[in-house]
Coordinates of C-alpha atoms and ligand atoms in Angstrom, one line a residue:
M1 CA 9.2 45.1 27.3
Y2 CA 6.8 43.3 29.4
A3 CA 3.4 45.5 30.0
Q4 CA -0.3 45.2 29.3
A5 CA -1.0 44.2 25.1
L6 CA -4.1 43.8 23.4
D7 CA -4.9 40.6 20.4
Q8 CA -2.6 38.9 22.9
K9 CA -3.3 35.2 21.7
D10 CA -0.4 32.6 23.1
K11 CA -2.2 32.8 27.2
G12 CA 1.8 34.0 28.5
P13 CA 2.5 37.2 30.2
A14 CA 1.2 40.1 27.9
V15 CA 3.9 41.7 26.7
I16 CA 4.9 44.9 24.3
E17 CA 7.0 45.0 21.8
D18 CA 9.7 48.0 20.7
P19 CA 7.6 48.7 17.9
E20 CA 11.0 49.4 15.2
R21 CA 12.1 45.8 16.0
L22 CA 8.4 44.6 15.5
A23 CA 8.4 46.3 12.4
R24 CA 11.2 45.0 11.4
F25 CA 10.3 41.6 12.4
E26 CA 7.3 42.0 10.5
A27 CA 9.2 42.9 6.9
R28 CA 11.6 39.8 7.5
C29 CA 8.9 37.3 7.5
A30 CA 6.7 39.1 4.9
A31 CA 9.7 39.4 2.6
D32 CA 10.0 35.1 3.5
E33 CA 13.5 35.3 5.4
K34 CA 14.6 33.2 7.3
I35 CA 13.6 33.4 11.4
E36 CA 17.2 31.9 13.4
P37 CA 17.5 30.9 17.0
K38 CA 19.8 33.9 17.6
D39 CA 17.9 36.4 15.5
W40 CA 15.4 38.8 17.8
M41 CA 11.8 37.8 17.7
P42 CA 9.0 39.2 19.1
E43 CA 7.9 36.9 22.8
A44 CA 4.5 36.2 20.8
Y45 CA 6.3 34.6 18.0
R46 CA 8.5 32.4 19.9
R47 CA 5.4 31.6 22.0
T48 CA 3.6 30.6 19.4
L49 CA 6.1 28.2 17.9
I50 CA 7.4 26.6 21.3
R51 CA 3.2 25.6 21.9
Q52 CA 3.2 24.4 17.8
V53 CA 6.6 22.8 17.8
S54 CA 6.1 21.1 21.2
Q55 CA 2.5 20.2 20.8
H56 CA 3.9 18.4 17.5
A57 CA 6.5 16.9 19.6
H58 CA 4.1 15.0 22.2
S59 CA 1.8 14.1 19.5
E60 CA 4.9 12.1 17.2
V61 CA 5.7 10.6 20.9
I62 CA 1.7 9.8 21.5
G63 CA 1.5 8.7 18.0
M64 CA 3.8 5.3 19.0
Q65 CA 0.9 4.0 21.0
P66 CA -1.4 3.1 19.0
E67 CA 0.8 1.3 16.8
G68 CA 3.0 0.0 19.1
N69 CA 0.1 -2.3 20.1
W70 CA 0.3 -4.5 16.9
V71 CA 4.2 -5.0 17.0
T72 CA 3.9 -8.3 18.6
R73 CA 0.5 -9.3 16.5
A74 CA 1.9 -8.3 13.3
P75 CA 1.2 -11.3 10.8
S76 CA 4.4 -11.8 9.0
L77 CA 8.1 -10.7 10.0
K78 CA 8.3 -8.4 6.9
R79 CA 5.1 -6.7 8.3
K80 CA 6.5 -6.6 11.8
A81 CA 9.5 -4.8 11.4
V82 CA 8.2 -2.5 8.9
L83 CA 5.9 -1.3 11.9
L84 CA 8.9 -1.6 14.2
S85 CA 10.8 0.8 12.2
K86 CA 7.7 3.4 11.2
I87 CA 7.5 3.1 15.0
Q88 CA 11.2 4.3 16.1
D89 CA 10.9 7.0 12.8
E90 CA 8.0 8.4 15.1
A91 CA 10.2 8.4 17.9
G92 CA 13.3 10.2 16.0
H93 CA 10.5 12.6 14.9
G94 CA 9.9 13.9 18.3
L95 CA 13.2 13.7 18.8
Y96 CA 14.3 16.3 16.4
L97 CA 11.2 18.1 16.9
Y98 CA 12.2 18.5 20.8
S99 CA 15.4 19.7 19.8
A100 CA 14.3 22.5 17.7
C101 CA 11.5 23.5 20.4
E102 CA 15.1 24.1 23.0
T103 CA 16.3 26.7 20.1
L104 CA 13.4 28.9 21.5
G105 CA 15.0 28.7 24.7
V106 CA 12.9 26.2 26.9
S107 CA 13.7 22.9 28.0
R108 CA 13.3 19.8 27.0
E109 CA 12.0 19.2 30.9
E110 CA 9.8 21.6 30.6
V111 CA 7.8 21.3 27.6
V112 CA 7.4 17.2 28.3
E113 CA 6.3 18.6 32.3
A114 CA 3.4 20.6 30.6
L115 CA 2.1 17.8 28.8
L116 CA 2.6 15.4 31.9
A117 CA 0.5 18.4 33.6
G118 CA -2.3 18.2 31.1
K119 CA -1.1 21.6 30.4
A120 CA 0.1 20.9 26.3
K121 CA -2.2 18.9 24.1
Y122 CA -1.1 16.0 21.3
S123 CA -2.8 15.3 18.1
S124 CA -6.4 14.3 18.5
I125 CA -6.2 11.4 16.1
F126 CA -4.1 9.5 18.7
N127 CA -7.0 9.1 21.0
Y128 CA -8.4 6.5 18.8
P129 CA -8.5 2.8 19.3
T130 CA -6.6 0.5 17.2
L131 CA -8.6 -2.6 17.1
N132 CA -7.5 -4.7 14.0
W133 CA -4.7 -4.9 11.4
A134 CA -5.9 -3.0 9.0
D135 CA -5.4 -0.2 11.5
M136 CA -1.8 0.1 10.7
G137 CA -3.2 0.3 7.1
A138 CA -5.1 2.8 7.5
I139 CA -2.7 4.7 10.0
G140 CA -0.5 5.0 7.2
W141 CA -2.6 6.2 4.6
L142 CA -4.5 8.2 6.5
V143 CA -3.1 9.4 9.6
D144 CA 0.5 9.9 8.2
G145 CA -1.3 11.1 4.8
A146 CA -2.8 13.7 6.3
A147 CA 0.3 14.7 8.6
I148 CA 2.6 15.1 5.6
M149 CA -0.6 17.3 3.6
N150 CA -0.2 19.5 7.2
Q151 CA 3.7 18.9 7.5
I152 CA 4.9 19.3 3.7
P153 CA 4.1 23.8 3.8
L154 CA 5.8 23.6 7.6
C155 CA 9.3 22.6 5.4
R156 CA 9.0 26.2 4.7
C157 CA 8.2 27.4 7.6
S158 CA 9.4 31.0 9.0
Y159 CA 11.6 29.4 11.5
G160 CA 14.9 28.0 10.6
P161 CA 15.5 24.9 13.1
Y162 CA 11.6 23.8 12.6
A163 CA 11.3 24.2 8.6
R164 CA 15.2 21.9 8.4
A165 CA 13.2 19.1 11.1
M166 CA 10.2 19.1 8.8
I167 CA 12.2 18.4 5.7
R168 CA 13.4 14.9 6.9
I169 CA 10.6 14.2 9.0
C170 CA 8.4 14.9 5.9
K171 CA 10.5 12.3 3.6
E172 CA 10.0 9.3 6.8
E173 CA 6.2 10.2 6.4
S174 CA 5.8 9.7 2.8
F175 CA 7.6 6.5 3.0
H176 CA 4.8 5.8 5.7
Q177 CA 2.3 6.8 4.3
R178 CA 2.7 4.4 1.4
Q179 CA 3.4 1.6 3.3
G180 CA 0.0 1.8 4.7
Y181 CA -1.2 2.2 1.5
E182 CA 0.1 -0.7 0.4
I183 CA -1.3 -2.5 3.7
M184 CA -4.8 -1.4 2.2
L185 CA -4.7 -2.6 -1.1
T186 CA -3.1 -5.4 0.1
L187 CA -6.5 -5.9 2.0
A188 CA -8.4 -4.9 -0.4
R189 CA -7.5 -7.6 -2.7
G190 CA -7.6 -10.2 -0.4
T191 CA -10.4 -12.4 1.2
P192 CA -13.5 -11.2 1.4
A193 CA -13.1 -11.1 5.4
Q194 CA -10.2 -9.0 4.6
K195 CA -11.6 -6.3 2.4
A196 CA -14.0 -6.0 5.2
M197 CA -11.3 -5.1 8.0
A198 CA -10.1 -2.5 5.1
Q199 CA -13.5 -1.1 4.6
D200 CA -14.1 -1.0 8.8
A201 CA -10.7 0.7 9.2
L202 CA -11.6 3.4 7.0
N203 CA -14.7 3.6 8.2
R204 CA -13.7 4.9 11.6
W205 CA -10.6 6.4 10.8
W206 CA -12.0 9.0 8.2
W207 CA -13.6 11.6 10.2
P208 CA -11.2 11.7 13.0
C209 CA -8.6 12.1 10.1
L210 CA -10.7 15.5 8.3
M211 CA -10.8 17.2 12.5
M212 CA -6.8 16.4 12.5
F213 CA -6.7 20.0 10.3
G214 CA -7.8 21.7 13.4
P215 CA -10.5 23.7 14.0
P216 CA -13.0 25.1 10.8
D217 CA -10.6 28.2 9.6
A218 CA -13.6 30.3 11.0
V219 CA -12.9 29.6 14.7
S220 CA -9.1 28.8 14.4
E221 CA -7.9 31.5 16.7
H222 CA -4.3 31.3 16.2
S223 CA -4.2 30.7 12.3
S224 CA -4.5 34.3 11.4
E225 CA -1.3 35.3 13.2
S226 CA 0.3 31.9 12.4
M227 CA 0.0 32.7 8.3
R228 CA 1.2 36.1 8.5
W229 CA 4.3 35.4 10.7
K230 CA 4.5 32.2 8.1
I231 CA 4.5 29.6 10.6
K232 CA 1.4 28.3 8.7
R233 CA 1.4 28.4 5.2
F234 CA -2.5 27.6 3.9
S235 CA -5.4 27.5 6.3
N236 CA -6.7 24.7 8.3
D237 CA -9.2 24.2 5.8
D238 CA -7.4 24.7 2.8
L239 CA -5.2 21.7 3.8
R240 CA -8.3 19.6 4.8
Q241 CA -9.4 20.3 1.4
K242 CA -6.5 19.2 -0.4
F243 CA -6.9 15.9 1.8
I244 CA -9.7 15.4 1.2
D245 CA -9.4 15.9 -2.6
A246 CA -6.2 13.9 -2.9
T247 CA -7.4 10.7 -0.4
V248 CA -11.4 10.0 -2.0
P249 CA -9.7 9.1 -5.4
Q250 CA -7.4 6.4 -3.5
G251 CA -10.0 5.2 -1.8
L252 CA -12.2 4.5 -4.5
F253 CA -8.9 2.9 -6.2
L254 CA -8.7 0.0 -3.4
G255 CA -12.4 -0.6 -4.4
L256 CA -13.8 0.8 -0.2
T257 CA -16.4 3.1 0.3
F258 CA -16.4 6.5 2.1
P259 CA -18.6 6.2 5.9
D260 CA -20.0 10.0 4.0
P261 CA -23.6 9.8 2.3
E262 CA -23.6 13.1 1.6
L263 CA -19.9 12.9 -0.1
K264 CA -19.9 13.7 -3.4
F265 CA -17.5 15.4 -6.4
N266 CA -18.7 18.5 -7.8
E267 CA -17.7 19.3 -11.2
A268 CA -18.0 23.0 -11.0
T269 CA -15.2 23.4 -8.6
E270 CA -13.6 20.3 -9.2
H271 CA -13.5 19.0 -5.3
W272 CA -14.4 17.0 -3.5
E273 CA -17.5 17.9 -0.6
T274 CA -17.8 15.9 2.3
G275 CA -20.8 16.4 4.3
P276 CA -21.0 18.2 7.7
I277 CA -18.4 17.4 10.3
D278 CA -18.9 16.8 14.2
W279 CA -16.4 18.9 15.5
S280 CA -18.7 18.4 18.8
E281 CA -16.8 15.4 19.0
F282 CA -13.4 16.8 18.2
K283 CA -14.3 19.1 21.2
R284 CA -14.6 16.4 23.5
V285 CA -11.8 14.4 22.4
L286 CA -9.4 18.0 23.0
A287 CA -11.1 18.0 26.2
G288 CA -9.8 14.8 27.4
E289 CA -12.9 12.2 26.9
G290 CA -12.1 10.8 23.8
P291 CA -12.0 6.7 23.4
C292 CA -8.4 6.8 24.6
N293 CA -7.1 9.9 25.9
R294 CA -6.9 8.3 29.8
Q295 CA -4.7 5.4 28.6
R296 CA -2.5 7.3 26.5
M297 CA -1.7 9.6 29.3
R298 CA -1.4 6.8 31.6
V299 CA 1.0 5.1 29.4
R300 CA 3.2 8.2 28.7
R301 CA 3.3 9.2 32.6
Q302 CA 4.7 5.6 33.5
T303 CA 7.2 5.4 30.5
E304 CA 8.4 8.7 31.9
A305 CA 8.6 7.1 35.7
D306 CA 10.2 3.8 34.2
G307 CA 12.8 6.0 32.6
A308 CA 13.7 8.4 35.1
W309 CA 16.9 6.2 36.3
V310 CA 17.8 6.5 32.8
R311 CA 17.9 9.9 33.0
E312 CA 19.6 10.2 36.5
A313 CA 22.3 8.4 34.8
A314 CA 22.7 10.0 32.1
R315 CA 23.1 13.5 34.4
V316 CA 25.3 11.6 36.5
H317 CA 27.8 10.5 34.0
A318 CA 27.5 14.0 31.7
K319 CA 28.6 15.7 35.8
K320 CA 31.5 13.3 35.9
R321 CA 32.5 13.6 32.5
A322 CA 32.6 17.4 33.2
A323 CA 34.7 17.0 36.2
R324 CA 37.1 14.9 34.3
Q325 CA 37.4 17.6 31.5
A326 CA 38.0 20.4 34.3
L327 CA 40.6 18.3 36.0
Q328 CA 42.1 17.5 32.9
A329 CA 42.1 21.3 31.6
A330 CA 43.9 22.6 34.8
E331 CA 46.7 20.0 34.4
Ligands
LIG1 N1 -5.9 17.7 18.3 C1 -5.4 18.7 19.3 N2 -5.3 19.7 19.7 C2 -5.5 20.4 18.2 C3 -5.7 20.0 17.2 C4 -5.6 18.7 16.6 N3 -5.9 17.8 15.6 N4 -6.2 21.0 16.1 C5 -6.0 21.9 16.4 N5 -5.8 21.7 17.7 C6 -5.6 22.8 18.5 C7 -4.4 23.5 18.7 O1 -3.4 23.1 19.1 C8 -5.1 24.8 19.0 O2 -5.3 24.8 21.0 P1 -3.8 25.6 22.1 O3 -4.2 26.4 21.8 O4 -4.2 25.2 23.4 O5 -2.5 25.2 21.4 C9 -6.6 25.0 19.2 O6 -7.1 23.6 18.5 C10 -7.2 26.3 18.4 O7 -6.3 25.4 17.0 P2 -6.1 26.6 15.8 O8 -6.1 26.0 14.2 O9 -6.1 27.8 16.0 O10 -4.2 26.2 15.9 P3 -3.1 25.5 15.3 O11 -2.8 27.6 14.4 O12 -2.1 25.4 16.3 O13 -3.3 24.7 14.2 C11 -2.1 22.7 13.6 C12 -3.6 23.7 14.3 C13 -2.9 22.5 12.1 C14 -2.2 20.9 14.2 C15 -1.0 23.2 13.7 O14 -0.4 23.7 14.9 C16 0.1 22.3 13.3 O15 0.3 23.0 12.1 N6 0.8 21.6 14.4 C17 2.3 21.0 13.6 C18 1.5 19.6 12.8 C19 1.2 18.9 14.1 O16 1.2 18.7 15.2 N7 1.0 17.4 13.7 C20 0.0 16.8 14.5 C21 0.3 15.4 14.3 S1 1.4 14.8 14.2 C22 1.9 13.6 13.6 O17 0.4 13.4 13.0 C23 2.6 11.8 13.5 C24 2.7 11.5 12.2 O18 3.1 11.0 12.6 C25 1.8 11.0 11.9

């Protein structure tokens, strides 16, 4: 039933749902039941998932760009092979996630179009440049490390296809994180110049990684609804804190320092405390003013245009096959 609705966070046309169905749905979420594609779900739940899962898919695909930049400059054949396969994993993650999104009744073309039209977001983190080889280590250790912290709870998300896609994705992300840390360890134990590269990468990636978890809870517009629906299991700030607590000791073990003079361990709470995050930088990046936003979208649009002939060939092939099958069935 479509009509005016209050408290509509998903920005689509307002919908008022049948209260009884809605109550049953809320009870299923509260009871930790999985919601499957053919189950009834409120429009706002469906739209929230399309928004989050499609943005997640876009992030995986655009996330290939900063690393792709280093495939031809990897320092050894082994590093090159690992980097290539990691980037291919990210493409695969994008594909699982676009498929999960399609189970919600939206086509892959539609969500990609929303990205290309600038209506859908992708993760802020991929708008930063990769300036030296140590950035491949920092991305694996910190960016993939942050991604896992955020994504492990998504394996228990209420929407079945998303939760199942996340299980495989997290296994691969975990390998990505370890290979990144191993690059950092090698550099940190290497020559003074190599250690300086690792330090420089940590300095540049630390704060953007903390921003990756999203705005503070107090201003996170979707969190309360998404947590009630068990799409999100932890708040943005809780996950950020878990990441900080897990990562600071790893950085100290590398013999590196964090670019935060206020970073300290609170003995009473047993948590690491950071200085204030510069949320104005996060807002600028989301508004398209990060160091690489324009470049990332230019490349993404170009690859879409370059791939048009492949999609067209696949469409023609599918049409011919369907016609052949229809003919055979008629014989
Ligand atoms: N970058 C860009 N936009 C962000 C963001 C970030 N780091 N964090 C939040 N936002 C956006 C939200 O999308 C939302 O905008 P919208 O209404 O236009 O969609 C707005 O800021 C408000 O934030 P909320 O906290 O209210 O939004 P959510 O409840 O959706 O929480 C999230 C944000 C925690 C990122 C959540 O969407 C999520 O967990 N998403 C799934 C994981 C994901 O997308 N990760 C991206 C990285 S993938 C990756 O890193 C690949 C790996 O290979 C490294």
